[in-house]
N, CA, C and O atoms as a CHARMM CRD file, in Angstrom:
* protein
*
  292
    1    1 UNK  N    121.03700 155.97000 -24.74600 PROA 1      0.00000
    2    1 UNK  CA   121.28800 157.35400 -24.39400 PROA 1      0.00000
    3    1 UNK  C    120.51400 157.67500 -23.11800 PROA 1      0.00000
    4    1 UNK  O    119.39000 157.19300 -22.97900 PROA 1      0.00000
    5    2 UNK  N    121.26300 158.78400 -21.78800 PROA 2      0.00000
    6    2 UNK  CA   120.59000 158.76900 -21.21900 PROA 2      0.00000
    7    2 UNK  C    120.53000 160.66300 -20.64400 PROA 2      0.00000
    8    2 UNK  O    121.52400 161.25400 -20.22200 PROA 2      0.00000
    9    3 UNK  N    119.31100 161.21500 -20.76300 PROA 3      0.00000
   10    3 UNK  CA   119.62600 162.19700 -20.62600 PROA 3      0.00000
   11    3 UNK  C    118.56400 162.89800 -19.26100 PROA 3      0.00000
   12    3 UNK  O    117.33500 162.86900 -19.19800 PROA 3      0.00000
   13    4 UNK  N    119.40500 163.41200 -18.41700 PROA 4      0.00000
   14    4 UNK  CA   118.86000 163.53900 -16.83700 PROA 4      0.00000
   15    4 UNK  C    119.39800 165.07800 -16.85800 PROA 4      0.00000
   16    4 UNK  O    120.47700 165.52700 -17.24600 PROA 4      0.00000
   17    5 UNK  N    118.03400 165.84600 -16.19300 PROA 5      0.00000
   18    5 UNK  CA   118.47000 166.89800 -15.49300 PROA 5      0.00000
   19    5 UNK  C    118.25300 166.66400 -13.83500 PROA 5      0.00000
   20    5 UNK  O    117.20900 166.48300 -13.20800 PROA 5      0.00000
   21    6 UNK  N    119.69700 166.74000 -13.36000 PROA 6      0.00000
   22    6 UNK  CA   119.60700 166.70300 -12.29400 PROA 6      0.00000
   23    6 UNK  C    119.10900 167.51800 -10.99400 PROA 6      0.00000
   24    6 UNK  O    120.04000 167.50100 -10.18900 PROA 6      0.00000
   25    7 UNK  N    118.24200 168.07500 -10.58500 PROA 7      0.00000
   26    7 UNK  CA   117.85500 168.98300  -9.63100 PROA 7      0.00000
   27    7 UNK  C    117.80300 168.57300  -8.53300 PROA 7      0.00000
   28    7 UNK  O    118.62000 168.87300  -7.66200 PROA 7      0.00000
   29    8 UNK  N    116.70000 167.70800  -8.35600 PROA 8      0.00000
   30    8 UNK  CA   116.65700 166.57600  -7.08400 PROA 8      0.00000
   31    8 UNK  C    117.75500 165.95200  -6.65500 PROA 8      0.00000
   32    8 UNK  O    118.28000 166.32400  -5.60600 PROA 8      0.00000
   33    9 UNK  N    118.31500 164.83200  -7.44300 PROA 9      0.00000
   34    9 UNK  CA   119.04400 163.94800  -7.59300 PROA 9      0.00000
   35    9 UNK  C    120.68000 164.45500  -8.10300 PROA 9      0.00000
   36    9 UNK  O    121.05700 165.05100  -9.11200 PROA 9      0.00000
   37   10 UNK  N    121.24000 164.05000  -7.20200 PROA 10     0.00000
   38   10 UNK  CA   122.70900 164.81300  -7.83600 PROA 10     0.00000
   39   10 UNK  C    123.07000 164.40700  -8.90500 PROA 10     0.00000
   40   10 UNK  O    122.53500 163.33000  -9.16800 PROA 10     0.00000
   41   11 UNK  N    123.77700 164.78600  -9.70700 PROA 11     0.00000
   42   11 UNK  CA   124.68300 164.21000 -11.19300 PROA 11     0.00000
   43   11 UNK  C    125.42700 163.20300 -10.63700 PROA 11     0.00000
   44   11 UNK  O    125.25900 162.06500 -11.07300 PROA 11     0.00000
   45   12 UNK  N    126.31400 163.42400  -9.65100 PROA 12     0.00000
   46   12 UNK  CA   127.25400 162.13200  -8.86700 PROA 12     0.00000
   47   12 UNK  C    126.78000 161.28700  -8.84200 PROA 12     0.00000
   48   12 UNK  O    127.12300 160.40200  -9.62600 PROA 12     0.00000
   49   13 UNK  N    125.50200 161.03200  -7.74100 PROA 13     0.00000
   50   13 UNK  CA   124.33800 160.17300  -7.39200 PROA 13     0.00000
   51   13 UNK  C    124.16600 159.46000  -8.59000 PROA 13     0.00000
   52   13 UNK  O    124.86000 158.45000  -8.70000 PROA 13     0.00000
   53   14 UNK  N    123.45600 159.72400  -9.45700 PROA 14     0.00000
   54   14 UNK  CA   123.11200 159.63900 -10.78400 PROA 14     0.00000
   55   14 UNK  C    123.92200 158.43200 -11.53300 PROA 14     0.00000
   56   14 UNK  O    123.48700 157.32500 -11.85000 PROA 14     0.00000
   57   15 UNK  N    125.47900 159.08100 -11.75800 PROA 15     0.00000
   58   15 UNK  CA   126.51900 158.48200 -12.30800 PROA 15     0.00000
   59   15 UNK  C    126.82900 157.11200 -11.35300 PROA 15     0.00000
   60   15 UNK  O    127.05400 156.06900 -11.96700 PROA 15     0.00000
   61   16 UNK  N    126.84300 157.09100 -10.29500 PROA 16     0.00000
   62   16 UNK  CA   127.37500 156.18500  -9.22500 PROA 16     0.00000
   63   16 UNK  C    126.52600 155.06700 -10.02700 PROA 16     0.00000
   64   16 UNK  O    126.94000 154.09700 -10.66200 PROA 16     0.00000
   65   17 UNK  N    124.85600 155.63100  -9.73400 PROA 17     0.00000
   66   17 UNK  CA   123.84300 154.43400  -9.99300 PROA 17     0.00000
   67   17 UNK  C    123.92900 153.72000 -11.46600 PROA 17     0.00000
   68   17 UNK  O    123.50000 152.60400 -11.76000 PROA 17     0.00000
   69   18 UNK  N    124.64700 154.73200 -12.37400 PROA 18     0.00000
   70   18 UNK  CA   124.61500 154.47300 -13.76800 PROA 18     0.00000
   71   18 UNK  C    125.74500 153.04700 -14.01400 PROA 18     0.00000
   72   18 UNK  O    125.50600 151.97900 -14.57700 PROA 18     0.00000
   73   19 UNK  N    126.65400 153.39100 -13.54200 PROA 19     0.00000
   74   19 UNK  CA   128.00500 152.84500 -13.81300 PROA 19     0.00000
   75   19 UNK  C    127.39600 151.49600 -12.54800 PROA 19     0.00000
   76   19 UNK  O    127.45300 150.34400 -12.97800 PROA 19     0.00000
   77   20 UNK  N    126.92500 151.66200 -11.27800 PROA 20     0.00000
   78   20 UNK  CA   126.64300 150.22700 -10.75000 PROA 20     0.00000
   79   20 UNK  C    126.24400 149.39000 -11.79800 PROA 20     0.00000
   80   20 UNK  O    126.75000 148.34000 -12.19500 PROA 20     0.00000
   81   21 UNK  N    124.84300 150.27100 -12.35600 PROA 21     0.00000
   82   21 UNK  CA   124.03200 148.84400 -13.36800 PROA 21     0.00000
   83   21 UNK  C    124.88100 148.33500 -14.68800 PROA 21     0.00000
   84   21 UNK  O    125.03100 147.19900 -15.13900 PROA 21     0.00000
   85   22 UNK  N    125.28000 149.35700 -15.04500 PROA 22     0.00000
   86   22 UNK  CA   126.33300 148.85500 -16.31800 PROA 22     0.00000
   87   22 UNK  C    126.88200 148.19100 -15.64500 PROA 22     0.00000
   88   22 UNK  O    126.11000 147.24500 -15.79900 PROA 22     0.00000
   89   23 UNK  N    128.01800 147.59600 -14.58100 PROA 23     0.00000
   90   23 UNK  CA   129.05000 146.56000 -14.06600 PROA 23     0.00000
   91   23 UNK  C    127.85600 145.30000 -13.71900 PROA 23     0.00000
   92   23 UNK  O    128.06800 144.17300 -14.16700 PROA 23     0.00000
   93   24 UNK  N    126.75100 145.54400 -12.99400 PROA 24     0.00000
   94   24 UNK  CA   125.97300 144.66400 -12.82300 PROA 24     0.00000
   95   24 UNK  C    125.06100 143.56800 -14.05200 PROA 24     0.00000
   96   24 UNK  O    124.66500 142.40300 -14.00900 PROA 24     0.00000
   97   25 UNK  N    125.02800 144.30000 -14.73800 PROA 25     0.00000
   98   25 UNK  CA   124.42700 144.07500 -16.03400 PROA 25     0.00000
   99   25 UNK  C    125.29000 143.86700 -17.31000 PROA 25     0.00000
  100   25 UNK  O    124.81100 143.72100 -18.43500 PROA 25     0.00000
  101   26 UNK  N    126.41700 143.86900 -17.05700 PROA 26     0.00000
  102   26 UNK  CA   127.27100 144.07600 -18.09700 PROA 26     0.00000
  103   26 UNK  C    127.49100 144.51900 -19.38000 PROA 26     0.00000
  104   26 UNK  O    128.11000 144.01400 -20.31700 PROA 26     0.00000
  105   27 UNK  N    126.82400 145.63900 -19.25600 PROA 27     0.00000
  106   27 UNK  CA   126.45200 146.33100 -20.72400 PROA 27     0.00000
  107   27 UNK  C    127.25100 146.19000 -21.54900 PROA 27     0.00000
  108   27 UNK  O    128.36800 146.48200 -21.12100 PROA 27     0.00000
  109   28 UNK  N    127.24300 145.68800 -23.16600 PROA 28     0.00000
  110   28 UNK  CA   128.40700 145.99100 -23.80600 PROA 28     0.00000
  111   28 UNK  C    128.13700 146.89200 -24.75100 PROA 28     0.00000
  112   28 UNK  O    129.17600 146.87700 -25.41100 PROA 28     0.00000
  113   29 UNK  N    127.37800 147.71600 -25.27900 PROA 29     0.00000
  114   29 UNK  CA   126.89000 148.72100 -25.99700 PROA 29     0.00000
  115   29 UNK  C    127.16700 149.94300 -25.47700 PROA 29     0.00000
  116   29 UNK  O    126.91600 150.17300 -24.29400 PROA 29     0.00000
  117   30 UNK  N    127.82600 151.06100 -26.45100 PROA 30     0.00000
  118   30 UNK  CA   128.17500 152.07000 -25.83600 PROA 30     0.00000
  119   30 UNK  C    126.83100 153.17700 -25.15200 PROA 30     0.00000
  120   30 UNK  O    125.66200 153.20600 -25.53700 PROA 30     0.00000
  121   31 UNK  N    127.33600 153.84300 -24.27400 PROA 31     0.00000
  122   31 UNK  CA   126.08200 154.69600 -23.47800 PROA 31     0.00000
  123   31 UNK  C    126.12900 155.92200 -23.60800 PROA 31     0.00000
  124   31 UNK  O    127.00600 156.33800 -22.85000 PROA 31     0.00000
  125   32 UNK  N    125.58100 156.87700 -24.25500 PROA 32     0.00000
  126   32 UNK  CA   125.72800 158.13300 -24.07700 PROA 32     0.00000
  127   32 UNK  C    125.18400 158.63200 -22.93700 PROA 32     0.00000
  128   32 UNK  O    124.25200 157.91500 -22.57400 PROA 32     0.00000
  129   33 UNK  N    125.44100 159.90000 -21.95400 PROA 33     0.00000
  130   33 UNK  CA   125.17500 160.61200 -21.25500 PROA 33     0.00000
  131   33 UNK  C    124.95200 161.85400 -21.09300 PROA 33     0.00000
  132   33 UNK  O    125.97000 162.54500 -21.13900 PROA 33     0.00000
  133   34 UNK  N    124.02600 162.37300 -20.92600 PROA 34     0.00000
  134   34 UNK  CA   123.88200 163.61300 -21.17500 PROA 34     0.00000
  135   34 UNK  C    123.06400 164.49200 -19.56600 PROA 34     0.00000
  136   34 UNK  O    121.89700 164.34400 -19.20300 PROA 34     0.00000
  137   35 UNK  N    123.81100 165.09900 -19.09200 PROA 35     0.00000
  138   35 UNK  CA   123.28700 164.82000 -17.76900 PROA 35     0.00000
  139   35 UNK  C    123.44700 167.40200 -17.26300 PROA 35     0.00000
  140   35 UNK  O    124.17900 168.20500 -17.84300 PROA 35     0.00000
  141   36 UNK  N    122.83100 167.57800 -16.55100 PROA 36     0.00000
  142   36 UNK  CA   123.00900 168.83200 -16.21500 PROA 36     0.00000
  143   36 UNK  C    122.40000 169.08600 -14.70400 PROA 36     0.00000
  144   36 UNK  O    121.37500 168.68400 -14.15400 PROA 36     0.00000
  145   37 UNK  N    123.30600 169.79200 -14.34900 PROA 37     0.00000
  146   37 UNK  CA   122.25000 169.90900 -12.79600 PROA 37     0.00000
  147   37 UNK  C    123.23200 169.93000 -11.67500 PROA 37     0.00000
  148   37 UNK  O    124.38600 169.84000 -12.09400 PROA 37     0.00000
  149   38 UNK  N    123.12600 170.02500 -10.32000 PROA 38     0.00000
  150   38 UNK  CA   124.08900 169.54000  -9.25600 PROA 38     0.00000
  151   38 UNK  C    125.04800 168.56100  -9.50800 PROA 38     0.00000
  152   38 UNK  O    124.76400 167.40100  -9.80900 PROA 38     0.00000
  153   39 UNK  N    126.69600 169.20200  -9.33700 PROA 39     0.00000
  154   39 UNK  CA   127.81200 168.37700  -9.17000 PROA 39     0.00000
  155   39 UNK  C    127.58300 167.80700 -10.49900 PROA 39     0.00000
  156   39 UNK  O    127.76800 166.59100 -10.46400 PROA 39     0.00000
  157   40 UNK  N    127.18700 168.31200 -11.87000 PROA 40     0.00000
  158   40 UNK  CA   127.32000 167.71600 -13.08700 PROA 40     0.00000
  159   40 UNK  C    128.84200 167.28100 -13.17900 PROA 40     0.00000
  160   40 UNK  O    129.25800 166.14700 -13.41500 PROA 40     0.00000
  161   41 UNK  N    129.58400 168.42800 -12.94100 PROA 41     0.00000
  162   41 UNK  CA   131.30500 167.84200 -13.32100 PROA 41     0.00000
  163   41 UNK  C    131.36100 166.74100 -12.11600 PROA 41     0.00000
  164   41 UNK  O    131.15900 165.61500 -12.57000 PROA 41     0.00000
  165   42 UNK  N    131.46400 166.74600 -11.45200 PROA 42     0.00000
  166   42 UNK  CA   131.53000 165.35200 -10.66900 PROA 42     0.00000
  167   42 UNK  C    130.68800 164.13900 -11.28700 PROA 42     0.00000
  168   42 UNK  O    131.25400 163.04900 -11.37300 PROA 42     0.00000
  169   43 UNK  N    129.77600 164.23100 -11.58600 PROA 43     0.00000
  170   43 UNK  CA   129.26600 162.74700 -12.15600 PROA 43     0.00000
  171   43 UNK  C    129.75000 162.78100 -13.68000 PROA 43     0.00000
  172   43 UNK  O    129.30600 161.81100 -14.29300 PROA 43     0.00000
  173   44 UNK  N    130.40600 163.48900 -14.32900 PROA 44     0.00000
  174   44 UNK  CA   131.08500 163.42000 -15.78800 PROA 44     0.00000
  175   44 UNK  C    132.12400 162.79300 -15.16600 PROA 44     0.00000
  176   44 UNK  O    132.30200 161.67300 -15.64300 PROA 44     0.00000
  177   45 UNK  N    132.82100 163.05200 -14.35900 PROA 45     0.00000
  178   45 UNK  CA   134.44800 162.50100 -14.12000 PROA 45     0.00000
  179   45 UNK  C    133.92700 161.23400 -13.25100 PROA 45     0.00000
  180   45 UNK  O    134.86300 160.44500 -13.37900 PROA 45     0.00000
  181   46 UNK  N    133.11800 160.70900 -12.57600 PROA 46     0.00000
  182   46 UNK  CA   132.84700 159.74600 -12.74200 PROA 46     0.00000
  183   46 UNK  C    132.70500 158.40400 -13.56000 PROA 46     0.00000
  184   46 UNK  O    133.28400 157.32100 -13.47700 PROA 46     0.00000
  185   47 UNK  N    131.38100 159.05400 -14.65700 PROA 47     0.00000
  186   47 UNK  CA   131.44300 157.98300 -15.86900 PROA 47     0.00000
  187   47 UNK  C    132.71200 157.96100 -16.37200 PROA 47     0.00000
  188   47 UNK  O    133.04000 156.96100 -17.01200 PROA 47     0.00000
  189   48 UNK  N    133.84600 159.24200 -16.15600 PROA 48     0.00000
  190   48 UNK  CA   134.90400 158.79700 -17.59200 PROA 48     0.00000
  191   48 UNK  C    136.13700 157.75400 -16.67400 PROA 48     0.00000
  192   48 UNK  O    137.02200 157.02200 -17.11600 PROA 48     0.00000
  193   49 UNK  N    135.76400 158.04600 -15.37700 PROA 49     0.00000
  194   49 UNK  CA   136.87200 157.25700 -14.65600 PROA 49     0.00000
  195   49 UNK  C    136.30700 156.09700 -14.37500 PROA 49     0.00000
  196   49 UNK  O    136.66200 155.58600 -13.31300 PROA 49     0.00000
  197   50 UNK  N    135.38500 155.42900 -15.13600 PROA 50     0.00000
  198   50 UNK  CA   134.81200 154.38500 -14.30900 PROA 50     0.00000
  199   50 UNK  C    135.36600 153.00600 -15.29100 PROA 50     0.00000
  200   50 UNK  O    135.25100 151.80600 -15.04000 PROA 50     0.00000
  201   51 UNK  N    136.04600 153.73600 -16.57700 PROA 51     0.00000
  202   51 UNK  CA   136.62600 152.66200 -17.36400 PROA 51     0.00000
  203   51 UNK  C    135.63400 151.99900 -18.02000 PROA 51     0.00000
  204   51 UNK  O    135.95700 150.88500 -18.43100 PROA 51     0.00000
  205   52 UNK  N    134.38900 152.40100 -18.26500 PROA 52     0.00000
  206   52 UNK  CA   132.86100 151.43400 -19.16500 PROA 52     0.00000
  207   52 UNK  C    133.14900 152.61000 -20.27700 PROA 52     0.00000
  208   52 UNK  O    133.96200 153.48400 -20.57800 PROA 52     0.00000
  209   53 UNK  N    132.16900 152.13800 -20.58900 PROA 53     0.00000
  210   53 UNK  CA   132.15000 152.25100 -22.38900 PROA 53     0.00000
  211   53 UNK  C    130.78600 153.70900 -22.79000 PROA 53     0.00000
  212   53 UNK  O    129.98000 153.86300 -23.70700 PROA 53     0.00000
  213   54 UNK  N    131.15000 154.53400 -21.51400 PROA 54     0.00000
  214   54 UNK  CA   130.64600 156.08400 -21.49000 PROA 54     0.00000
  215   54 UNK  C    131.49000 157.10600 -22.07800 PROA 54     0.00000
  216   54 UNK  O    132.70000 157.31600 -21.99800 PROA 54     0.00000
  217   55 UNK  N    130.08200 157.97100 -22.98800 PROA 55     0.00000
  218   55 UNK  CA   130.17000 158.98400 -23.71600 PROA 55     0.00000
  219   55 UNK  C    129.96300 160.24600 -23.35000 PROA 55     0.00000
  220   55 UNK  O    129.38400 160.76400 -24.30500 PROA 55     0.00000
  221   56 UNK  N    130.14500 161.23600 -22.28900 PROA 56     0.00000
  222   56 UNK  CA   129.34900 162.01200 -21.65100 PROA 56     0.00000
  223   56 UNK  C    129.57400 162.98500 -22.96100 PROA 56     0.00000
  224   56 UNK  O    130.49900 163.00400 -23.77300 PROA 56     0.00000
  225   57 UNK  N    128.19800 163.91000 -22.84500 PROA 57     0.00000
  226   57 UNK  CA   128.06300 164.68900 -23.91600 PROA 57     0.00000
  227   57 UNK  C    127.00000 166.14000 -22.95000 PROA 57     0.00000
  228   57 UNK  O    126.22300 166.19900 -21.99700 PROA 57     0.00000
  229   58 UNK  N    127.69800 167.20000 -24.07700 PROA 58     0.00000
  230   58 UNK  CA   127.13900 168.25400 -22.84000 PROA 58     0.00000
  231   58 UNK  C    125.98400 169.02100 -23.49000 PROA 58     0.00000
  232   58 UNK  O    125.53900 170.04200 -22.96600 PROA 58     0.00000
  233   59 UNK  N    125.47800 168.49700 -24.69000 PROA 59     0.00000
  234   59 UNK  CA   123.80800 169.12900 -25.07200 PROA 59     0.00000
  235   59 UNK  C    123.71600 168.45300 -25.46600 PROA 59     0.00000
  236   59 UNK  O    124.56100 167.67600 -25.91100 PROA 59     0.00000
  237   60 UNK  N    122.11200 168.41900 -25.50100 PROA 60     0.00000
  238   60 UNK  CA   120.87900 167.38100 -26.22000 PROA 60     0.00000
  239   60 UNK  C    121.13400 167.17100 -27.25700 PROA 60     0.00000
  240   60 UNK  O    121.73200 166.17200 -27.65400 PROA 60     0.00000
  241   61 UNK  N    120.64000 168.28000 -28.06000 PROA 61     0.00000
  242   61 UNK  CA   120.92400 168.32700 -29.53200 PROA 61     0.00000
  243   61 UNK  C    121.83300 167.94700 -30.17700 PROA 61     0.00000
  244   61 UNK  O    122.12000 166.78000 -30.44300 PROA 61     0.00000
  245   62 UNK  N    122.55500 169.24300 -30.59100 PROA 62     0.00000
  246   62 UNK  CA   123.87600 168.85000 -31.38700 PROA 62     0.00000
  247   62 UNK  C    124.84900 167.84100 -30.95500 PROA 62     0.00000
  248   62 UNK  O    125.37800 167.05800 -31.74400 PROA 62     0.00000
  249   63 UNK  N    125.11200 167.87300 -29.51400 PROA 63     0.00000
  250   63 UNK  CA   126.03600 167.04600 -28.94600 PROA 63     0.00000
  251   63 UNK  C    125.62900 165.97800 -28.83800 PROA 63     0.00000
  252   63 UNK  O    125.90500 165.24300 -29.78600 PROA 63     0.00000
  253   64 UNK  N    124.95800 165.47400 -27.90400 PROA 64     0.00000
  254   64 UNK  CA   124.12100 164.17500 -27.40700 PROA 64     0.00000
  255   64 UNK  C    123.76800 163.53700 -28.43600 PROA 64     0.00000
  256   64 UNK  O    124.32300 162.45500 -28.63100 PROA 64     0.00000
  257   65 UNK  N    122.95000 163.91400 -29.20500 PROA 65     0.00000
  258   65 UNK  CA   122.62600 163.22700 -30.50300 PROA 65     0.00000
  259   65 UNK  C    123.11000 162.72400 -31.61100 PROA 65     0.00000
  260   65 UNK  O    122.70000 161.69300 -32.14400 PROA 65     0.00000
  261   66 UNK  N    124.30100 163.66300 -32.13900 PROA 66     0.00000
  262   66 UNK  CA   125.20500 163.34300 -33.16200 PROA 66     0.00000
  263   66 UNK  C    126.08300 162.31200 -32.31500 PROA 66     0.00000
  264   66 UNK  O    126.45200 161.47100 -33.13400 PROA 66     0.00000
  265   67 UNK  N    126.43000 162.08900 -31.45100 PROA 67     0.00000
  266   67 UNK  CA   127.25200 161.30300 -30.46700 PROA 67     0.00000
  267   67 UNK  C    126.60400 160.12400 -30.99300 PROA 67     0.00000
  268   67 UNK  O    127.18900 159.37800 -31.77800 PROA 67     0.00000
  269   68 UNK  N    125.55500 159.94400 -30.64200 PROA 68     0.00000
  270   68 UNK  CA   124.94800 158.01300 -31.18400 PROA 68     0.00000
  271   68 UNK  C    124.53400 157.87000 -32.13200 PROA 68     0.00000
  272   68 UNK  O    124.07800 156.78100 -32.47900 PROA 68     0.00000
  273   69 UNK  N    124.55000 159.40200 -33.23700 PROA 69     0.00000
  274   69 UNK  CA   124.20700 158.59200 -34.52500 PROA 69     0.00000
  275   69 UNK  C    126.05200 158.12300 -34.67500 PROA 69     0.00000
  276   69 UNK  O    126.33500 156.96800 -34.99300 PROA 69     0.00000
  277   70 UNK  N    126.94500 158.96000 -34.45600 PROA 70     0.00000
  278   70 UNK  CA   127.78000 158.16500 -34.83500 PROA 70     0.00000
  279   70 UNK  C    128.27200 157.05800 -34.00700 PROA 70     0.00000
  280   70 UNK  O    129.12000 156.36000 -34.56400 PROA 70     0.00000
  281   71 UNK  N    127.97500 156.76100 -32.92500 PROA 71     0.00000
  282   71 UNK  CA   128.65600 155.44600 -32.42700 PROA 71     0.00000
  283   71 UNK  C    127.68400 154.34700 -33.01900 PROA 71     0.00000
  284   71 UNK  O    128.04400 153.17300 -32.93000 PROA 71     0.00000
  285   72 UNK  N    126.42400 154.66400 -33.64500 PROA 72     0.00000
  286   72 UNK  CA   125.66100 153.11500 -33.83000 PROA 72     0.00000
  287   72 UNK  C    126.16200 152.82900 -35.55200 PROA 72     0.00000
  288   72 UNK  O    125.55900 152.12900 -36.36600 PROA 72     0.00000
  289   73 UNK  N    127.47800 153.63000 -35.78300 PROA 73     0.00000
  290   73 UNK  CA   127.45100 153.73400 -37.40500 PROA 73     0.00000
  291   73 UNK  C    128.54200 152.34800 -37.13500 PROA 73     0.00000
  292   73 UNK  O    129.04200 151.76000 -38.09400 PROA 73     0.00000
């Protein structure tokens, strides 16, 4: 799970770097994302167009969290 508020660092930025290391690394475990801040919708439509095995989720809590208890079920 990875959860970034973006202020500094754009959400795009962010996603670009996310989805490099997953192709580089070949992650096969699913990734949640949980990301807020500059150009958030741009780095969501990123991870979902990037064809990897991303979950973007839009709160910590309820969302983000219940997200990987159920994908590790």
């Amino acid at each position: 799970m990875i959860n970034i508020f973006g202020g500094i660092l754009r959400c795009d930025v962010l996603a670009q770097g996310v989805v490099a290391a997953a192709h580089e690394l070949s992650v096969q475990v699913p990734i949640v994302v949980r990301m807020e801040g500059t150009n958030v919708e741009l780095g969501k439509k990123i991870l979902v167009d990037s064809g990897l095995n991303f979950t973007v989720a839009d709160g910590m809590r309820a969302d983000a969290a219940s997200k990987v208890v159920g994908l590790a079920k």
